[in-house]
């Protein structure tokens, strides 16, 4: 087991390097380059040359990459051109906020999609199933940014239950947990609804495939209670693949979170990236691309290991 | 009924054309019988008529501002109301859809072509090249695509054609992975072995034997790529990085309508959102119907 973990971790290293390579070259081959971005369109060539000299941007790209990689290994992602903060600090502040809404959204989505998919599969081709299938189609097809707008219109403007955006009320200097819950509820709800729509459909298929398997018939024939047959036998086998699905869904979840953060003006990593992209803040752009790439690769690795742990059929050889 | 997998095949000549045709037509019949397919096709036809034929019948300018009629709710004069510059919203909805649909379909087509070529090559050649090619795919898949798109878009500020290329170049990875895994299982089949024994080149095997057999999976996937691409264009425009003005598009219209949310300008917010929803629903319906028709495991036993 330990050997397997180590081998998988070593296998992830080239992917991690690849992410840094792609991120770095993407940022450095853009026309104009970082110096132009820092100084604006009216910068004189002399000034650009000076900045290039100062930041080591006139060295050959491969050399720059290796130096940057060395800095990265020391946990140094550079300094933002616009915020006068290190990129690492910016990410350390904003990332937990994004992880909070994505994590909570995914957690609730898991619970609801498992519940919904199982019920639909068990009561398949009933009115309940048809209504729920239509609803999941509806939410699955709905653009997340329009869903966000609808949710603001309903819960903030019409009902006035929750604030429409931001992370705290500027008038209260020391916001507590209540304010945090109020500000995160709608973003979490948005992420949850789109995720449930996708995973609920998946769960329904997985569960209905498992419910017609021979081992279910055997279990029933043995006289095991129906609830135990469904919950212990069919459900367990259907839930397992969700772990892998979560690993694969991470990049998509981050993309969705970006849109949600822009709509709700929620100061997470997506909003930070959006601002950075608009301002050409290259160190921040690069830092976020690398960190999200790393997170996804680690997420996939974790999903793999977790899957092996919960499914005794998987052998480590 | 014998499942298609068990039908006898002439191993020397690969798939016989006649048999291939018969199978294909059965699948298309199964597709057309599904209510999902009919809803989906009807939805798409409706939108194509609305966006491309609509402007031929409804002659109001989508660009002419009229400051006497700003932010008017729907009325007899303006069936969908007017926006903040007093431009007719129905007309803008029609024109706006054209670009969204064109870019979406074109980007999905290009994505699929790139992915199929890449996946076929990697799967057929195999070995070290395959591992290297798929590693590259893994890496790109790990980076959230919207982040890359947003960055590249912010640098190039593309027009429609460039946007199609950018979306395609940044979204083919999933297709490549899918096609490659299909090829890996297909290339062990007898008819590929036979073709190879007869001295067929890699190129010939790819075009003659593998491509027709991955087409089912590819068509299904391409449908979902259309849904994705239209959503991507809308999302990028929504973020202010889509297509340059003055031509409207649904994503951009939705994002500008957000500023009037608190004035309850509902006629600005619902139409573009609903339009995108109808495209997505139609395309997803068609995709699911195609999958049910083409995937032998999902086809209901006769």
XYZ file of C-alpha atoms in Angstrom:
619
model
C 0.000 0.000 0.000
C 2.688 2.494 1.032
C 4.718 1.481 -1.989
C 1.716 2.114 -4.220
C 1.189 5.566 -2.723
C 4.832 6.467 -3.228
C 4.799 5.217 -6.803
C 1.676 7.195 -7.624
C 3.147 10.309 -6.004
C 6.305 9.975 -8.101
C 4.203 9.530 -11.223
C 2.488 12.840 -10.491
C 5.755 14.782 -10.588
C 6.027 15.058 -14.401
C 2.443 16.318 -14.521
C 3.208 18.945 -11.901
C 6.264 20.030 -13.894
C 4.164 20.089 -17.038
C 1.680 22.467 -15.453
C 4.471 24.866 -14.499
C 5.964 24.611 -17.986
C 2.689 25.352 -19.760
C 1.802 28.165 -17.375
C 5.210 29.782 -17.654
C 5.498 29.718 -21.410
C 1.909 30.769 -21.932
C 2.531 33.901 -19.909
C 5.888 34.694 -21.483
C 5.110 34.263 -25.157
C 2.320 36.830 -25.182
C 2.921 39.822 -27.417
C 4.338 42.778 -25.555
C 5.510 40.703 -22.642
C 5.287 41.434 -18.937
C 7.223 44.699 -19.057
C 4.736 46.226 -21.481
C 1.914 45.083 -19.233
C 3.539 46.603 -16.166
C 4.218 49.973 -17.777
C 1.139 50.381 -19.939
C 0.806 51.025 -23.669
C 2.657 54.362 -23.689
C 5.905 53.066 -22.211
C 9.083 54.135 -23.980
C 11.401 51.420 -25.314
C 14.130 52.652 -22.981
C 11.904 52.224 -19.937
C 10.863 48.751 -21.115
C 14.501 47.768 -21.512
C 15.199 49.063 -18.018
C 12.369 47.030 -16.499
C 13.446 43.961 -18.449
C 16.941 44.410 -17.043
C 15.626 44.924 -13.519
C 13.395 41.841 -13.459
C 15.738 39.630 -15.459
C 13.215 39.471 -18.300
C 15.903 39.831 -20.995
C 17.525 36.499 -20.179
C 16.762 33.513 -22.398
C 13.376 31.955 -21.589
C 14.634 28.510 -20.524
C 16.996 30.165 -18.039
C 14.175 32.352 -16.729
C 12.022 29.246 -16.375
C 14.625 27.404 -14.330
C 15.165 30.403 -12.087
C 11.426 30.805 -11.636
C 11.071 27.104 -10.876
C 13.814 27.400 -8.241
C 11.895 30.254 -6.635
C 8.707 28.206 -6.808
C 10.346 25.362 -4.908
C 11.134 27.861 -2.165
C 7.476 28.837 -2.094
C 8.095 32.139 -3.882
C 5.629 32.886 -6.644
C 6.724 36.451 -7.261
C 5.061 39.778 -6.551
C 1.879 41.150 -8.042
C 2.384 44.112 -10.406
C -0.671 45.871 -9.036
C -1.306 44.921 -5.415
C 2.154 45.353 -3.921
C 1.703 41.954 -2.272
C 3.387 38.631 -2.923
C 1.386 36.282 -5.108
C 1.609 33.651 -2.412
C 0.002 35.996 0.090
C -2.795 36.895 -2.340
C -3.484 33.234 -3.031
C -3.281 32.310 0.648
C -5.946 34.915 1.395
C -8.263 34.174 -1.522
C -7.891 30.433 -1.999
C -9.534 29.366 1.302
C -12.592 31.449 0.392
C -12.920 29.666 -2.938
C -12.306 26.288 -1.354
C -15.002 27.105 1.219
C -17.761 27.695 -1.333
C -16.621 24.905 -3.648
C -16.150 22.486 -0.758
C -19.507 23.224 0.837
C -21.232 23.184 -2.536
C -19.724 19.805 -3.367
C -20.520 18.402 0.074
C -24.199 19.305 -0.162
C -24.238 18.245 -3.809
C -22.969 14.809 -2.814
C -25.658 14.323 -0.202
C -28.486 15.511 -2.412
C -27.383 13.803 -5.613
C -26.961 10.452 -3.859
C -30.386 10.820 -2.270
C -32.050 12.029 -5.443
C -30.379 9.582 -7.822
C -31.124 6.587 -5.600
C -34.750 7.528 -5.108
C -35.150 8.093 -8.840
C -33.569 4.775 -9.689
C -35.651 2.931 -7.121
C -38.910 4.572 -8.160
C -37.962 4.674 -11.835
C -40.554 5.550 -14.468
C -42.911 7.017 -11.893
C -44.223 10.576 -11.917
C -41.609 11.503 -9.307
C -38.840 10.190 -11.545
C -40.108 12.089 -14.581
C -40.432 15.364 -12.712
C -36.989 15.014 -11.186
C -35.426 14.012 -14.507
C -36.900 17.120 -16.129
C -35.660 19.275 -13.270
C -32.140 17.870 -13.449
C -32.090 18.420 -17.209
C -33.196 21.966 -16.582
C -30.504 22.772 -14.019
C -27.879 20.798 -15.892
C -28.451 22.888 -19.016
C -28.771 26.185 -17.232
C -25.667 28.370 -17.522
C -24.250 28.806 -14.020
C -24.054 32.571 -14.462
C -27.726 32.844 -15.326
C -28.629 30.598 -12.412
C -26.638 32.939 -10.159
C -28.548 35.943 -11.481
C -31.882 34.181 -10.972
C -30.901 33.307 -7.411
C -29.942 36.907 -6.665
C -33.217 38.129 -8.153
C -35.235 35.702 -6.053
C -33.425 35.618 -2.719
C -31.833 39.073 -2.572
C -34.103 41.378 -4.509
C -37.586 39.881 -4.226
C -37.371 38.129 -0.859
C -34.488 40.169 0.581
C -33.261 37.183 2.615
C -29.585 37.280 1.744
C -27.092 39.952 0.610
C -26.549 39.925 -3.151
C -22.777 39.817 -3.039
C -19.489 40.504 -1.306
C -18.115 38.728 1.703
C -18.977 41.138 4.476
C -21.018 44.214 5.172
C -18.673 47.247 5.067
C -20.705 48.913 7.850
C -20.017 46.191 10.414
C -16.322 46.224 11.257
C -16.182 42.824 12.915
C -18.445 40.410 11.075
C -19.181 37.147 12.808
C -20.139 33.707 11.652
C -23.692 34.849 10.940
C -22.515 37.355 8.362
C -20.229 34.764 6.785
C -23.104 32.313 6.439
C -25.338 35.009 4.982
C -22.751 35.929 2.363
C -21.753 32.409 1.366
C -25.206 30.820 1.216
C -26.149 31.997 -2.270
C -22.800 31.170 -3.945
C -22.866 27.731 -2.306
C -26.473 27.218 -3.413
C -25.554 28.107 -7.009
C -22.616 25.710 -7.126
C -24.663 23.014 -5.418
C -27.613 23.189 -7.802
C -25.551 22.829 -10.980
C -23.470 20.063 -9.438
C -26.458 18.104 -8.157
C -27.985 18.234 -11.618
C -24.945 16.558 -13.166
C -24.239 14.039 -10.440
C -27.872 13.180 -9.776
C -28.174 12.041 -13.381
C -25.036 10.008 -12.947
C -26.215 8.463 -9.674
C -29.565 7.522 -11.194
C -27.821 5.616 -14.000
C -25.316 3.935 -11.682
C -28.005 2.924 -9.217
C -30.385 1.569 -11.843
C -27.542 -0.456 -13.362
C -26.710 -1.925 -9.964
C -30.309 -2.637 -8.978
C -30.700 -5.167 -11.795
C -27.458 -7.032 -11.044
C -27.479 -10.672 -10.031
C -26.093 -10.025 -6.554
C -29.135 -7.883 -5.782
C -31.441 -10.688 -6.859
C -29.411 -13.101 -4.729
C -29.598 -10.808 -1.730
C -33.347 -10.508 -2.115
C -33.699 -14.277 -2.543
C -31.807 -14.781 0.691
C -34.572 -12.820 2.398
C -32.557 -9.764 3.333
C -34.668 -6.761 4.180
C -35.365 -4.551 1.156
C -33.893 -1.488 2.867
C -30.651 -3.364 3.528
C -30.514 -4.624 -0.048
C -30.828 -1.131 -1.416
C -28.758 0.756 1.142
C -25.995 -1.750 1.779
C -25.643 -3.581 -1.506
C -26.748 -1.350 -4.342
C -26.012 2.061 -2.870
C -22.470 1.285 -1.771
C -21.506 0.081 -5.197
C -23.078 3.076 -6.886
C -21.488 5.675 -4.662
C -17.903 4.498 -5.176
C -17.445 5.947 -8.687
C -18.507 9.372 -7.380
C -15.078 9.606 -5.750
C -13.342 9.385 -9.115
C -15.912 11.722 -10.597
C -15.067 14.320 -7.966
C -11.380 14.118 -8.855
C -12.147 14.748 -12.509
C -14.644 17.494 -11.755
C -12.211 19.737 -9.874
C -11.087 21.905 -12.833
C -14.705 22.346 -13.885
C -15.646 23.269 -10.330
C -12.934 25.929 -10.285
C -14.173 27.300 -13.613
C -17.712 27.390 -12.245
C -16.508 29.040 -9.037
C -14.878 31.792 -11.101
C -18.205 32.691 -12.691
C -20.023 32.454 -9.366
C -17.468 34.702 -7.697
C -17.800 37.292 -10.448
C -21.604 37.303 -10.180
C -21.684 37.489 -6.393
C -18.624 39.717 -6.262
C -17.214 37.156 -3.832
C -13.508 37.843 -3.243
C -12.063 34.398 -3.967
C -9.472 33.103 -6.365
C -11.735 33.331 -9.383
C -12.362 37.016 -8.852
C -8.653 37.532 -8.217
C -7.869 35.768 -11.492
C -10.481 37.752 -13.394
C -9.005 41.023 -12.140
C -5.498 39.793 -12.890
C -6.468 38.794 -16.424
C -8.042 42.197 -17.048
C -4.980 44.008 -15.687
C -2.416 41.624 -17.216
C -1.026 40.897 -13.775
C 1.157 38.054 -15.034
C 2.670 36.784 -11.757
C -0.821 36.413 -10.283
C -2.173 34.731 -13.426
C 0.729 32.322 -13.495
C 0.525 31.641 -9.765
C -3.182 30.801 -9.897
C -2.845 28.583 -12.988
C -0.022 26.659 -11.318
C -1.765 26.322 -7.951
C -5.106 25.200 -9.405
C -3.266 22.746 -11.663
C -1.416 21.359 -8.656
C -4.631 21.082 -6.663
C -6.313 19.176 -9.470
C -3.438 16.740 -9.861
C -3.304 16.183 -6.110
C -7.080 15.834 -6.056
C -6.941 13.142 -8.713
C -4.170 11.373 -6.814
C -6.183 11.495 -3.597
C -9.303 10.271 -5.375
C -7.336 7.330 -6.757
C -5.914 6.400 -3.379
C -9.236 6.856 -1.620
C -10.955 4.731 -4.218
C -8.438 1.970 -3.620
C -9.026 2.200 0.097
C -12.805 1.947 0.022
C -13.044 -0.623 -2.755
C -11.506 -3.914 -1.592
C -11.561 -5.266 -5.146
C -8.710 -2.962 -6.161
C -5.312 -4.603 -5.808
C -2.085 -2.664 -5.459
C 0.057 -4.487 -7.923
C -32.138 -10.232 -31.993
C -28.408 -10.677 -32.318
C -26.449 -7.863 -30.763
C -24.310 -5.954 -33.277
C -21.169 -7.182 -31.574
C -22.033 -10.759 -32.454
C -23.006 -10.246 -36.062
C -20.680 -12.137 -38.372
C -18.052 -9.997 -40.048
C -15.912 -10.660 -43.039
C -12.583 -10.482 -41.298
C -10.562 -9.992 -44.447
C -12.434 -7.007 -45.764
C -13.139 -5.391 -42.455
C -16.586 -3.891 -42.203
C -18.594 -4.560 -45.257
C -20.110 -1.343 -46.491
C -23.627 -2.735 -46.858
C -23.675 -4.067 -43.333
C -22.277 -0.846 -42.009
C -25.007 1.109 -43.746
C -27.766 -1.123 -42.409
C -26.483 -0.800 -38.880
C -26.168 2.946 -39.182
C -29.702 3.409 -40.456
C -31.057 1.319 -37.601
C -29.289 3.568 -35.159
C -30.635 6.705 -36.769
C -34.148 5.215 -36.653
C -33.726 4.486 -32.960
C -32.542 8.053 -32.499
C -35.507 9.573 -34.262
C -37.969 7.448 -32.293
C -36.817 8.965 -29.025
C -38.946 11.865 -27.769
C -35.785 13.502 -26.468
C -34.424 13.711 -29.991
C -37.605 15.262 -31.315
C -37.751 17.896 -28.572
C -34.085 18.670 -29.125
C -34.314 18.982 -32.887
C -37.485 21.062 -32.604
C -35.789 23.395 -30.110
C -32.785 23.876 -32.349
C -34.902 24.459 -35.450
C -36.912 27.032 -33.541
C -33.766 28.906 -32.501
C -32.202 28.775 -35.948
C -35.402 30.148 -37.460
C -35.591 32.810 -34.761
C -32.024 34.022 -35.180
C -31.445 33.600 -38.924
C -34.899 33.926 -40.497
C -36.326 36.252 -37.827
C -34.353 39.352 -38.912
C -35.638 38.887 -42.486
C -39.192 39.290 -41.229
C -38.688 41.747 -38.395
C -37.077 44.875 -39.803
C -36.122 46.868 -36.728
C -32.516 47.909 -36.256
C -30.634 46.197 -33.469
C -28.100 49.005 -33.334
C -30.089 52.251 -33.588
C -30.155 53.894 -30.153
C -33.231 55.881 -29.221
C -32.798 57.897 -26.061
C -36.512 58.672 -25.835
C -37.286 55.019 -25.162
C -34.577 53.761 -22.795
C -35.302 50.737 -20.571
C -38.884 50.392 -21.783
C -40.712 47.245 -20.732
C -42.280 45.122 -23.502
C -45.050 46.882 -25.369
C -46.757 46.774 -28.762
C -44.004 48.978 -30.204
C -41.137 46.970 -28.655
C -42.216 43.326 -28.210
C -39.292 42.589 -25.859
C -38.779 46.110 -24.593
C -35.660 48.237 -25.034
C -32.217 48.255 -23.427
C -30.444 51.119 -21.662
C -29.738 52.876 -24.968
C -33.281 52.427 -26.223
C -32.336 49.755 -28.756
C -34.986 47.227 -29.687
C -34.337 44.103 -27.607
C -36.139 41.566 -29.804
C -34.012 42.539 -32.734
C -30.858 42.339 -30.603
C -31.891 38.885 -29.383
C -32.145 37.699 -32.995
C -28.829 39.162 -34.120
C -27.142 38.155 -30.862
C -28.086 34.534 -31.341
C -26.433 34.285 -34.747
C -22.936 34.812 -33.441
C -23.475 32.642 -30.344
C -24.703 29.718 -32.447
C -22.153 30.086 -35.258
C -19.184 30.321 -32.924
C -20.495 27.469 -30.775
C -21.020 25.051 -33.642
C -17.790 25.972 -35.425
C -15.715 25.680 -32.255
C -17.266 22.305 -31.421
C -16.542 21.037 -34.933
C -12.932 22.151 -34.795
C -12.478 20.763 -31.276
C -13.751 17.402 -32.456
C -11.521 17.319 -35.538
C -8.383 18.120 -33.540
C -9.296 15.649 -30.803
C -10.068 12.827 -33.242
C -6.816 13.255 -35.163
C -4.789 13.430 -31.950
C -6.547 10.492 -30.301
C -6.379 8.285 -33.400
C -2.666 8.967 -33.833
C -1.796 8.342 -30.188
C -3.902 5.212 -29.943
C -2.743 3.646 -33.196
C 0.978 4.337 -32.880
C 1.097 3.515 -29.185
C 4.318 3.056 -27.236
C 6.387 5.937 -25.921
C 4.819 8.500 -28.262
C 1.364 7.564 -26.977
C 2.445 7.937 -23.328
C 3.982 11.306 -24.065
C 0.962 12.538 -26.019
C -1.471 11.432 -23.322
C 0.645 12.949 -20.545
C 0.305 16.272 -22.312
C -3.462 15.788 -22.379
C -3.508 14.985 -18.646
C -1.651 18.184 -17.885
C -3.981 20.381 -19.918
C -7.014 18.716 -18.388
C -5.685 19.556 -14.911
C -5.791 23.307 -15.579
C -9.308 24.780 -15.352
C -10.181 25.568 -18.957
C -11.984 28.805 -18.202
C -8.824 30.174 -16.591
C -6.742 29.480 -19.692
C -9.437 30.824 -22.007
C -9.823 33.951 -19.947
C -6.100 34.605 -19.995
C -5.598 33.985 -23.708
C -8.691 36.045 -24.484
C -7.540 38.948 -22.372
C -4.268 38.993 -24.294
C -5.615 38.690 -27.833
C -9.084 40.271 -27.581
C -10.153 38.015 -30.439
C -12.673 38.403 -33.220
C -15.123 35.584 -33.951
C -12.753 33.464 -36.054
C -9.885 33.767 -33.614
C -12.240 32.960 -30.739
C -13.301 29.755 -32.494
C -9.668 28.756 -32.892
C -8.802 29.612 -29.285
C -11.729 27.629 -27.891
C -10.911 24.640 -30.101
C -7.210 24.697 -29.265
C -7.990 24.752 -25.535
C -10.797 22.153 -25.427
C -9.902 19.108 -27.523
C -8.227 17.157 -24.722
C -11.291 15.268 -23.574
C -12.143 14.206 -27.123
C -8.586 12.984 -27.700
C -8.681 10.899 -24.543
C -12.027 9.372 -25.480
C -11.010 8.522 -29.058
C -7.703 7.070 -27.936
C -9.340 4.716 -25.452
C -11.763 3.573 -28.179
C -8.868 2.974 -30.561
C -6.981 0.957 -27.970
C -9.834 -1.533 -27.787
C -10.574 -1.440 -31.521
C -7.065 -2.055 -32.707
C -7.012 -5.518 -31.158
C -10.033 -6.546 -33.225
C -9.579 -9.177 -35.866
C -10.322 -6.949 -38.808
C -7.542 -4.548 -37.878
C -5.121 -7.432 -37.418
C -6.237 -8.794 -40.781
C -5.774 -5.472 -42.507
C -2.328 -5.176 -41.006
C -1.451 -8.720 -42.119
C -2.494 -7.749 -45.634
C 0.054 -4.956 -45.510
C -2.212 -1.966 -44.925
C -0.369 1.150 -43.805
C -1.124 2.918 -40.511
C -2.750 5.696 -42.490
C -5.061 3.291 -44.285
C -5.992 1.489 -41.053
C -6.747 4.801 -39.446
C -8.997 6.110 -42.223
C -10.570 2.885 -43.458
C -11.009 0.819 -40.333
C -10.735 2.864 -37.173
C -12.375 6.148 -38.116
C -15.739 4.655 -39.174
C -15.885 2.663 -35.964
C -15.170 5.543 -33.609
C -17.646 7.803 -35.406
C -20.574 6.780 -33.184
C -18.778 7.800 -30.002
C -17.397 10.893 -31.695
C -20.789 12.112 -32.933
C -22.312 11.720 -29.485
C -19.417 13.544 -27.927
C -19.445 16.284 -30.564
C -23.015 17.107 -29.587
C -21.979 17.738 -26.020
C -19.040 19.755 -27.336
C -21.544 22.049 -29.044
C -23.299 22.567 -25.711
C -19.972 23.252 -24.030
C -18.724 25.625 -26.715
C -21.902 27.720 -26.752
C -21.728 27.920 -22.976
C -18.050 28.882 -23.131
C -18.687 31.675 -25.615
C -21.532 32.928 -23.454
C -19.426 32.711 -20.286
C -16.509 34.577 -21.875
C -18.802 37.268 -23.242
C -20.458 37.426 -19.849
C -17.037 38.092 -18.320
C -16.524 40.891 -20.832
C -13.914 39.008 -22.837
C -15.945 37.436 -25.610
C -16.569 39.099 -28.918
C -15.911 42.739 -29.638
C -18.841 45.183 -29.908
C -21.005 46.357 -31.631
C -22.412 42.953 -32.649
C -24.459 41.747 -29.674
C -24.403 38.192 -28.370
C -26.439 36.495 -25.692
C -23.688 36.248 -23.083
C -22.784 39.908 -23.391
C -26.474 40.919 -23.298
C -26.915 38.936 -20.091
C -23.919 40.560 -18.455
C -25.012 44.085 -19.383
C -28.513 43.323 -18.136
C -27.050 42.530 -14.706
C -26.514 46.256 -14.105
C -30.273 46.770 -14.292
C -31.134 43.872 -12.006
C -31.969 46.153 -9.091
C -34.248 48.250 -11.280
C -36.093 45.023 -11.920
C -35.561 45.172 -15.697
C -36.690 41.580 -16.015
C -37.255 41.830 -19.781
C -33.511 42.355 -20.209
C -32.499 39.412 -18.029
C -34.868 36.592 -18.964
C -34.639 36.467 -22.802
C -30.866 35.917 -23.246
C -30.738 33.488 -20.321
C -33.747 31.557 -21.602
C -32.287 31.462 -25.102
C -29.026 29.976 -23.848
C -31.027 27.533 -21.718
C -33.074 26.405 -24.747
C -29.933 25.826 -26.839
C -28.309 23.878 -24.032
C -31.423 21.820 -23.356
C -31.929 21.029 -27.061
C -28.320 20.046 -27.611
C -28.209 17.941 -24.442
C -31.464 16.221 -25.452
C -30.018 15.398 -28.874
C -26.787 14.211 -27.308
C -28.544 11.888 -24.881
C -30.807 10.524 -27.613
C -27.778 9.897 -29.828
C -25.965 8.170 -27.003
C -28.930 5.918 -26.335
C -29.163 5.093 -30.037
C -25.465 4.535 -30.686
C -24.295 2.906 -27.468
C -25.238 -0.773 -27.719
C -25.120 -1.143 -23.934
C -27.749 1.521 -23.467
C -30.034 0.366 -26.262
C -33.139 -1.269 -24.875
C -33.179 -4.925 -25.782
C -35.652 -5.641 -28.551
